[in-house]
């Protein structure tokens, strides 16, 4: 039964853990790196979300031999040719500051008419040594100044299609009505469900 399987979530980002646990509810127990006692600065050297997600789950699999998954997410802005994309965490430099990243994004977009953007999440699942990828996309718009205190990263400047509020103005449950991460996680759950009925 997949419900009782041990699945490590290979991330150091607690916001991601909270959001995914909110989607999973009671359906599946995930173990964070912290809970597994793993302290690892997982490298993300590649130039696609897919390659980075694969690299992260492979890294933790090599370390533990356990079934695991990871995810890589980027904000892809149309008028910036898909940037910051895979560089989202370090857009304004290695210090990974959310505020500095947002400032750089807003200044690069200042002269642009088209403010459409999307979040894209790629999950890499490594189970029984085999990999599966799942994608989730949330389309929306970048506004001109920050609104809201919740969430993380670019949430204060992103309004998802179908809402007039930023992700940072939404509770976790509300964000999960729209979220890229939720859509990718639901595909992961559907896959694990199918796997358990076929066993
Ligand atoms: P890992 O340990 O999982 O790698 P990370 O924070 O390094 O955690 P990413 O490499 O996926 O995660 O970085 C993506 C960056 O994109 C992240 O630092 C945020 O700035 C931004 N981001 C990702 N998901 C987001 C979301 O749901 N809302 C707002 N910003 C998000």
PDB file of C-alpha atoms and ligand atoms in Angstrom:
ATOM      1  CA  UNK A   1       0.000   0.000   0.000  1.00  0.00           C
ATOM      2  CA  UNK A   2       1.544   3.288  -1.059  1.00  0.00           C
ATOM      3  CA  UNK A   3      -0.027   5.008   1.951  1.00  0.00           C
ATOM      4  CA  UNK A   4       2.462   3.253   4.157  1.00  0.00           C
ATOM      5  CA  UNK A   5       5.435   3.680   1.910  1.00  0.00           C
ATOM      6  CA  UNK A   6       8.381   5.727   3.059  1.00  0.00           C
ATOM      7  CA  UNK A   7       8.966   8.547   0.657  1.00  0.00           C
ATOM      8  CA  UNK A   8      11.618  11.168   1.307  1.00  0.00           C
ATOM      9  CA  UNK A   9      10.972  14.675  -0.017  1.00  0.00           C
ATOM     10  CA  UNK A  10      14.400  15.903  -1.089  1.00  0.00           C
ATOM     11  CA  UNK A  11      14.113  19.610  -0.339  1.00  0.00           C
ATOM     12  CA  UNK A  12      15.505  22.137   2.105  1.00  0.00           C
ATOM     13  CA  UNK A  13      12.586  24.491   1.513  1.00  0.00           C
ATOM     14  CA  UNK A  14      10.034  24.249   4.349  1.00  0.00           C
ATOM     15  CA  UNK A  15       7.437  26.247   2.366  1.00  0.00           C
ATOM     16  CA  UNK A  16       7.397  23.507  -0.265  1.00  0.00           C
ATOM     17  CA  UNK A  17       6.962  20.877   2.449  1.00  0.00           C
ATOM     18  CA  UNK A  18       4.019  22.748   3.998  1.00  0.00           C
ATOM     19  CA  UNK A  19       2.291  23.244   0.651  1.00  0.00           C
ATOM     20  CA  UNK A  20       2.702  19.642  -0.448  1.00  0.00           C
ATOM     21  CA  UNK A  21       1.606  18.270   2.936  1.00  0.00           C
ATOM     22  CA  UNK A  22      -1.508  20.419   2.638  1.00  0.00           C
ATOM     23  CA  UNK A  23      -2.297  18.787  -0.734  1.00  0.00           C
ATOM     24  CA  UNK A  24      -1.546  15.259   0.490  1.00  0.00           C
ATOM     25  CA  UNK A  25      -3.565  15.432   3.721  1.00  0.00           C
ATOM     26  CA  UNK A  26      -3.785  11.893   5.077  1.00  0.00           C
ATOM     27  CA  UNK A  27      -3.165  10.182   1.744  1.00  0.00           C
ATOM     28  CA  UNK A  28       0.599   9.856   1.932  1.00  0.00           C
ATOM     29  CA  UNK A  29       3.286  10.349   4.569  1.00  0.00           C
ATOM     30  CA  UNK A  30       6.358  12.138   3.359  1.00  0.00           C
ATOM     31  CA  UNK A  31       9.597  12.409   5.277  1.00  0.00           C
ATOM     32  CA  UNK A  32      11.582  15.603   5.044  1.00  0.00           C
ATOM     33  CA  UNK A  33      15.371  15.642   4.845  1.00  0.00           C
ATOM     34  CA  UNK A  34      15.404  17.184   8.296  1.00  0.00           C
ATOM     35  CA  UNK A  35      13.218  14.380   9.687  1.00  0.00           C
ATOM     36  CA  UNK A  36      15.438  11.804   7.982  1.00  0.00           C
ATOM     37  CA  UNK A  37      18.449  13.425   9.662  1.00  0.00           C
ATOM     38  CA  UNK A  38      20.006  14.347   6.338  1.00  0.00           C
ATOM     39  CA  UNK A  39      21.890  17.586   6.109  1.00  0.00           C
ATOM     40  CA  UNK A  40      22.721  18.113   2.477  1.00  0.00           C
ATOM     41  CA  UNK A  41      23.233  21.146   0.328  1.00  0.00           C
ATOM     42  CA  UNK A  42      21.860  19.548  -2.804  1.00  0.00           C
ATOM     43  CA  UNK A  43      23.498  20.902  -5.954  1.00  0.00           C
ATOM     44  CA  UNK A  44      21.338  22.426  -8.718  1.00  0.00           C
ATOM     45  CA  UNK A  45      23.864  22.987 -11.502  1.00  0.00           C
ATOM     46  CA  UNK A  46      21.720  22.350 -14.579  1.00  0.00           C
ATOM     47  CA  UNK A  47      19.936  24.692 -16.968  1.00  0.00           C
ATOM     48  CA  UNK A  48      16.479  23.097 -16.976  1.00  0.00           C
ATOM     49  CA  UNK A  49      13.961  22.457 -14.194  1.00  0.00           C
ATOM     50  CA  UNK A  50      13.764  18.838 -15.321  1.00  0.00           C
ATOM     51  CA  UNK A  51      17.517  18.236 -15.034  1.00  0.00           C
ATOM     52  CA  UNK A  52      17.726  19.928 -11.638  1.00  0.00           C
ATOM     53  CA  UNK A  53      14.755  17.975 -10.268  1.00  0.00           C
ATOM     54  CA  UNK A  54      16.308  14.714 -11.528  1.00  0.00           C
ATOM     55  CA  UNK A  55      19.673  15.673 -10.053  1.00  0.00           C
ATOM     56  CA  UNK A  56      18.176  16.409  -6.643  1.00  0.00           C
ATOM     57  CA  UNK A  57      16.284  13.116  -6.333  1.00  0.00           C
ATOM     58  CA  UNK A  58      19.268  11.144  -7.682  1.00  0.00           C
ATOM     59  CA  UNK A  59      21.519  12.814  -5.113  1.00  0.00           C
ATOM     60  CA  UNK A  60      19.297  11.787  -2.204  1.00  0.00           C
ATOM     61  CA  UNK A  61      18.763   8.297  -3.633  1.00  0.00           C
ATOM     62  CA  UNK A  62      22.526   7.804  -3.813  1.00  0.00           C
ATOM     63  CA  UNK A  63      22.828   8.952  -0.235  1.00  0.00           C
ATOM     64  CA  UNK A  64      19.985   6.878   1.232  1.00  0.00           C
ATOM     65  CA  UNK A  65      18.940   4.168  -1.234  1.00  0.00           C
ATOM     66  CA  UNK A  66      15.355   5.149  -0.334  1.00  0.00           C
ATOM     67  CA  UNK A  67      12.422   5.998  -2.579  1.00  0.00           C
ATOM     68  CA  UNK A  68      12.274   9.762  -2.840  1.00  0.00           C
ATOM     69  CA  UNK A  69      11.117  12.733  -4.836  1.00  0.00           C
ATOM     70  CA  UNK A  70      12.232  16.295  -5.374  1.00  0.00           C
ATOM     71  CA  UNK A  71      10.892  19.273  -7.235  1.00  0.00           C
ATOM     72  CA  UNK A  72      12.325  22.245  -9.039  1.00  0.00           C
ATOM     73  CA  UNK A  73      10.207  25.314  -9.681  1.00  0.00           C
ATOM     74  CA  UNK A  74      10.720  28.412 -11.753  1.00  0.00           C
ATOM     75  CA  UNK A  75       8.861  31.614 -12.543  1.00  0.00           C
ATOM     76  CA  UNK A  76       8.787  31.981 -16.342  1.00  0.00           C
ATOM     77  CA  UNK A  77       8.019  35.512 -17.531  1.00  0.00           C
ATOM     78  CA  UNK A  78       6.930  35.865 -21.168  1.00  0.00           C
ATOM     79  CA  UNK A  79       8.386  39.351 -21.817  1.00  0.00           C
ATOM     80  CA  UNK A  80      11.732  38.206 -20.353  1.00  0.00           C
ATOM     81  CA  UNK A  81      11.975  35.160 -22.617  1.00  0.00           C
ATOM     82  CA  UNK A  82      11.130  32.778 -19.799  1.00  0.00           C
ATOM     83  CA  UNK A  83      13.461  34.299 -17.192  1.00  0.00           C
ATOM     84  CA  UNK A  84      14.130  33.987 -14.313  1.00  0.00           C
ATOM     85  CA  UNK A  85      13.048  30.371 -14.930  1.00  0.00           C
ATOM     86  CA  UNK A  86      15.576  27.865 -13.674  1.00  0.00           C
ATOM     87  CA  UNK A  87      17.525  30.755 -12.101  1.00  0.00           C
ATOM     88  CA  UNK A  88      14.571  31.877  -9.958  1.00  0.00           C
ATOM     89  CA  UNK A  89      16.225  31.255  -6.584  1.00  0.00           C
ATOM     90  CA  UNK A  90      19.419  33.117  -7.494  1.00  0.00           C
ATOM     91  CA  UNK A  91      18.076  35.732  -9.928  1.00  0.00           C
ATOM     92  CA  UNK A  92      19.698  38.647  -8.076  1.00  0.00           C
ATOM     93  CA  UNK A  93      22.718  36.695  -6.851  1.00  0.00           C
ATOM     94  CA  UNK A  94      24.003  33.825  -4.743  1.00  0.00           C
ATOM     95  CA  UNK A  95      22.540  35.216  -1.513  1.00  0.00           C
ATOM     96  CA  UNK A  96      19.084  33.999  -2.670  1.00  0.00           C
ATOM     97  CA  UNK A  97      17.186  37.011  -1.303  1.00  0.00           C
ATOM     98  CA  UNK A  98      13.450  36.997  -2.098  1.00  0.00           C
ATOM     99  CA  UNK A  99      13.293  40.808  -1.906  1.00  0.00           C
ATOM    100  CA  UNK A 100      16.304  41.372  -4.149  1.00  0.00           C
ATOM    101  CA  UNK A 101      14.927  38.861  -6.672  1.00  0.00           C
ATOM    102  CA  UNK A 102      11.570  40.648  -6.767  1.00  0.00           C
ATOM    103  CA  UNK A 103      13.236  44.062  -7.130  1.00  0.00           C
ATOM    104  CA  UNK A 104      15.249  42.821 -10.090  1.00  0.00           C
ATOM    105  CA  UNK A 105      12.157  41.272 -11.683  1.00  0.00           C
ATOM    106  CA  UNK A 106      10.080  44.450 -11.303  1.00  0.00           C
ATOM    107  CA  UNK A 107      12.836  46.623 -12.676  1.00  0.00           C
ATOM    108  CA  UNK A 108      13.373  44.343 -15.695  1.00  0.00           C
ATOM    109  CA  UNK A 109       9.633  44.434 -16.361  1.00  0.00           C
ATOM    110  CA  UNK A 110       9.178  48.177 -15.827  1.00  0.00           C
ATOM    111  CA  UNK A 111       9.073  49.086 -19.514  1.00  0.00           C
ATOM    112  CA  UNK A 112       7.119  46.020 -20.654  1.00  0.00           C
ATOM    113  CA  UNK A 113       3.434  45.918 -21.543  1.00  0.00           C
ATOM    114  CA  UNK A 114       3.095  42.154 -21.356  1.00  0.00           C
ATOM    115  CA  UNK A 115       3.243  41.096 -17.693  1.00  0.00           C
ATOM    116  CA  UNK A 116       2.095  37.531 -18.172  1.00  0.00           C
ATOM    117  CA  UNK A 117       4.041  34.819 -16.378  1.00  0.00           C
ATOM    118  CA  UNK A 118       3.725  31.296 -15.160  1.00  0.00           C
ATOM    119  CA  UNK A 119       5.069  29.165 -12.369  1.00  0.00           C
ATOM    120  CA  UNK A 120       6.214  25.767 -13.521  1.00  0.00           C
ATOM    121  CA  UNK A 121       6.991  22.892 -11.150  1.00  0.00           C
ATOM    122  CA  UNK A 122       8.690  19.680 -12.171  1.00  0.00           C
ATOM    123  CA  UNK A 123       8.627  16.780  -9.706  1.00  0.00           C
ATOM    124  CA  UNK A 124      11.114  13.941 -10.089  1.00  0.00           C
ATOM    125  CA  UNK A 125      10.031  10.716  -8.372  1.00  0.00           C
ATOM    126  CA  UNK A 126      12.544   7.903  -7.934  1.00  0.00           C
ATOM    127  CA  UNK A 127      10.767   4.738  -6.966  1.00  0.00           C
ATOM    128  CA  UNK A 128      12.258   1.242  -7.089  1.00  0.00           C
ATOM    129  CA  UNK A 129      15.196   2.909  -8.846  1.00  0.00           C
ATOM    130  CA  UNK A 130      12.986   4.167 -11.715  1.00  0.00           C
ATOM    131  CA  UNK A 131      12.290   7.822 -12.439  1.00  0.00           C
ATOM    132  CA  UNK A 132       9.008   9.551 -13.288  1.00  0.00           C
ATOM    133  CA  UNK A 133       8.563  13.305 -13.957  1.00  0.00           C
ATOM    134  CA  UNK A 134       5.360  15.270 -13.264  1.00  0.00           C
ATOM    135  CA  UNK A 135       4.705  18.880 -14.315  1.00  0.00           C
ATOM    136  CA  UNK A 136       2.362  21.517 -12.908  1.00  0.00           C
ATOM    137  CA  UNK A 137       1.760  24.978 -14.392  1.00  0.00           C
ATOM    138  CA  UNK A 138      -0.011  28.042 -12.998  1.00  0.00           C
ATOM    139  CA  UNK A 139      -0.550  30.982 -15.374  1.00  0.00           C
ATOM    140  CA  UNK A 140      -0.886  34.533 -14.118  1.00  0.00           C
ATOM    141  CA  UNK A 141       0.374  38.117 -14.089  1.00  0.00           C
ATOM    142  CA  UNK A 142       3.185  40.034 -12.398  1.00  0.00           C
ATOM    143  CA  UNK A 143       1.914  43.187 -10.682  1.00  0.00           C
ATOM    144  CA  UNK A 144       3.933  46.384 -10.261  1.00  0.00           C
ATOM    145  CA  UNK A 145       4.415  46.330  -6.490  1.00  0.00           C
ATOM    146  CA  UNK A 146       4.408  43.768  -3.697  1.00  0.00           C
ATOM    147  CA  UNK A 147       1.144  42.831  -1.996  1.00  0.00           C
ATOM    148  CA  UNK A 148       0.735  40.438   0.956  1.00  0.00           C
ATOM    149  CA  UNK A 149       2.920  38.816   3.581  1.00  0.00           C
ATOM    150  CA  UNK A 150       2.229  35.091   3.194  1.00  0.00           C
ATOM    151  CA  UNK A 151       3.946  32.445   1.081  1.00  0.00           C
ATOM    152  CA  UNK A 152       7.504  32.846  -0.190  1.00  0.00           C
ATOM    153  CA  UNK A 153       9.656  33.754  -3.167  1.00  0.00           C
ATOM    154  CA  UNK A 154       7.798  35.709  -5.856  1.00  0.00           C
ATOM    155  CA  UNK A 155       4.356  35.216  -4.231  1.00  0.00           C
ATOM    156  CA  UNK A 156       3.884  38.949  -3.366  1.00  0.00           C
ATOM    157  CA  UNK A 157       3.964  39.974  -7.061  1.00  0.00           C
ATOM    158  CA  UNK A 158       2.138  37.045  -8.696  1.00  0.00           C
ATOM    159  CA  UNK A 159      -1.628  36.953  -9.283  1.00  0.00           C
ATOM    160  CA  UNK A 160      -2.875  33.624 -10.615  1.00  0.00           C
ATOM    161  CA  UNK A 161      -5.429  33.520 -13.421  1.00  0.00           C
ATOM    162  CA  UNK A 162      -8.930  33.475 -11.908  1.00  0.00           C
ATOM    163  CA  UNK A 163      -8.075  35.622  -8.880  1.00  0.00           C
ATOM    164  CA  UNK A 164      -7.474  39.297  -8.140  1.00  0.00           C
ATOM    165  CA  UNK A 165      -5.169  38.612  -5.198  1.00  0.00           C
ATOM    166  CA  UNK A 166      -1.503  37.714  -5.045  1.00  0.00           C
ATOM    167  CA  UNK A 167      -0.349  34.336  -3.729  1.00  0.00           C
ATOM    168  CA  UNK A 168       1.078  36.245  -0.749  1.00  0.00           C
ATOM    169  CA  UNK A 169      -2.447  37.411   0.129  1.00  0.00           C
ATOM    170  CA  UNK A 170      -3.735  33.839   0.193  1.00  0.00           C
ATOM    171  CA  UNK A 171      -3.734  31.170   2.882  1.00  0.00           C
ATOM    172  CA  UNK A 172      -2.053  27.898   2.004  1.00  0.00           C
ATOM    173  CA  UNK A 173      -5.426  26.358   1.159  1.00  0.00           C
ATOM    174  CA  UNK A 174      -6.304  29.232  -1.175  1.00  0.00           C
ATOM    175  CA  UNK A 175      -2.932  29.147  -2.926  1.00  0.00           C
ATOM    176  CA  UNK A 176      -3.455  25.443  -3.442  1.00  0.00           C
ATOM    177  CA  UNK A 177      -6.627  26.103  -5.431  1.00  0.00           C
ATOM    178  CA  UNK A 178      -4.401  27.476  -8.186  1.00  0.00           C
ATOM    179  CA  UNK A 179      -0.903  26.271  -7.539  1.00  0.00           C
ATOM    180  CA  UNK A 180       1.608  24.762  -9.966  1.00  0.00           C
ATOM    181  CA  UNK A 181       2.985  22.690  -7.084  1.00  0.00           C
ATOM    182  CA  UNK A 182      -0.436  21.297  -6.271  1.00  0.00           C
ATOM    183  CA  UNK A 183      -1.055  20.269  -9.879  1.00  0.00           C
ATOM    184  CA  UNK A 184       2.275  18.435 -10.083  1.00  0.00           C
ATOM    185  CA  UNK A 185       1.654  16.803  -6.683  1.00  0.00           C
ATOM    186  CA  UNK A 186      -1.764  15.553  -7.770  1.00  0.00           C
ATOM    187  CA  UNK A 187      -0.140  13.833 -10.743  1.00  0.00           C
ATOM    188  CA  UNK A 188       2.366  12.216  -8.381  1.00  0.00           C
ATOM    189  CA  UNK A 189      -0.469  10.964  -6.153  1.00  0.00           C
ATOM    190  CA  UNK A 190      -2.436   9.626  -9.141  1.00  0.00           C
ATOM    191  CA  UNK A 191       0.669   7.737 -10.288  1.00  0.00           C
ATOM    192  CA  UNK A 192       1.268   6.218  -6.835  1.00  0.00           C
ATOM    193  CA  UNK A 193      -2.410   5.248  -6.619  1.00  0.00           C
ATOM    194  CA  UNK A 194      -2.191   3.424  -9.928  1.00  0.00           C
ATOM    195  CA  UNK A 195       1.035   1.754  -8.855  1.00  0.00           C
ATOM    196  CA  UNK A 196      -0.560   0.423  -5.674  1.00  0.00           C
ATOM    197  CA  UNK A 197      -3.648  -0.937  -7.473  1.00  0.00           C
ATOM    198  CA  UNK A 198      -1.410  -2.729  -9.985  1.00  0.00           C
ATOM    199  CA  UNK A 199       0.607  -4.445  -7.253  1.00  0.00           C
TER     200      UNK A 199
HETATM  201  P1  LIG B   1      15.013  23.013  -2.843  1.00  0.00           P
HETATM  202  O1  LIG B   1      15.746  22.648  -1.591  1.00  0.00           O
HETATM  203  O2  LIG B   1      13.770  22.199  -3.048  1.00  0.00           O
HETATM  204  O3  LIG B   1      15.888  23.033  -4.057  1.00  0.00           O
HETATM  205  P2  LIG B   1      14.768  25.874  -3.345  1.00  0.00           P
HETATM  206  O4  LIG B   1      14.193  26.985  -2.525  1.00  0.00           O
HETATM  207  O5  LIG B   1      16.212  25.927  -3.731  1.00  0.00           O
HETATM  208  O6  LIG B   1      14.459  24.501  -2.578  1.00  0.00           O
HETATM  209  P3  LIG B   1      14.091  25.919  -6.158  1.00  0.00           P
HETATM  210  O7  LIG B   1      15.457  25.545  -6.552  1.00  0.00           O
HETATM  211  O8  LIG B   1      12.974  25.179  -6.787  1.00  0.00           O
HETATM  212  O9  LIG B   1      13.855  25.723  -4.592  1.00  0.00           O
HETATM  213  O10 LIG B   1      13.991  27.490  -6.290  1.00  0.00           O
HETATM  214  C1  LIG B   1      12.950  28.072  -6.841  1.00  0.00           C
HETATM  215  C2  LIG B   1      12.827  29.520  -6.420  1.00  0.00           C
HETATM  216  O11 LIG B   1      11.675  29.964  -7.125  1.00  0.00           O
HETATM  217  C3  LIG B   1      12.540  29.720  -4.935  1.00  0.00           C
HETATM  218  O12 LIG B   1      13.663  30.085  -4.216  1.00  0.00           O
HETATM  219  C4  LIG B   1      11.527  30.873  -4.976  1.00  0.00           C
HETATM  220  O13 LIG B   1      12.193  32.101  -5.061  1.00  0.00           O
HETATM  221  C5  LIG B   1      10.812  30.638  -6.287  1.00  0.00           C
HETATM  222  N1  LIG B   1       9.571  29.854  -6.090  1.00  0.00           N
HETATM  223  C6  LIG B   1       9.417  28.516  -6.195  1.00  0.00           C
HETATM  224  N2  LIG B   1       8.146  28.162  -5.946  1.00  0.00           N
HETATM  225  C7  LIG B   1       7.484  29.300  -5.663  1.00  0.00           C
HETATM  226  C8  LIG B   1       6.156  29.594  -5.294  1.00  0.00           C
HETATM  227  O14 LIG B   1       5.242  28.654  -5.145  1.00  0.00           O
HETATM  228  N3  LIG B   1       5.834  30.865  -5.074  1.00  0.00           N
HETATM  229  C9  LIG B   1       6.749  31.857  -5.211  1.00  0.00           C
HETATM  230  N4  LIG B   1       8.024  31.656  -5.535  1.00  0.00           N
HETATM  231  C10 LIG B   1       8.399  30.387  -5.766  1.00  0.00           C
END
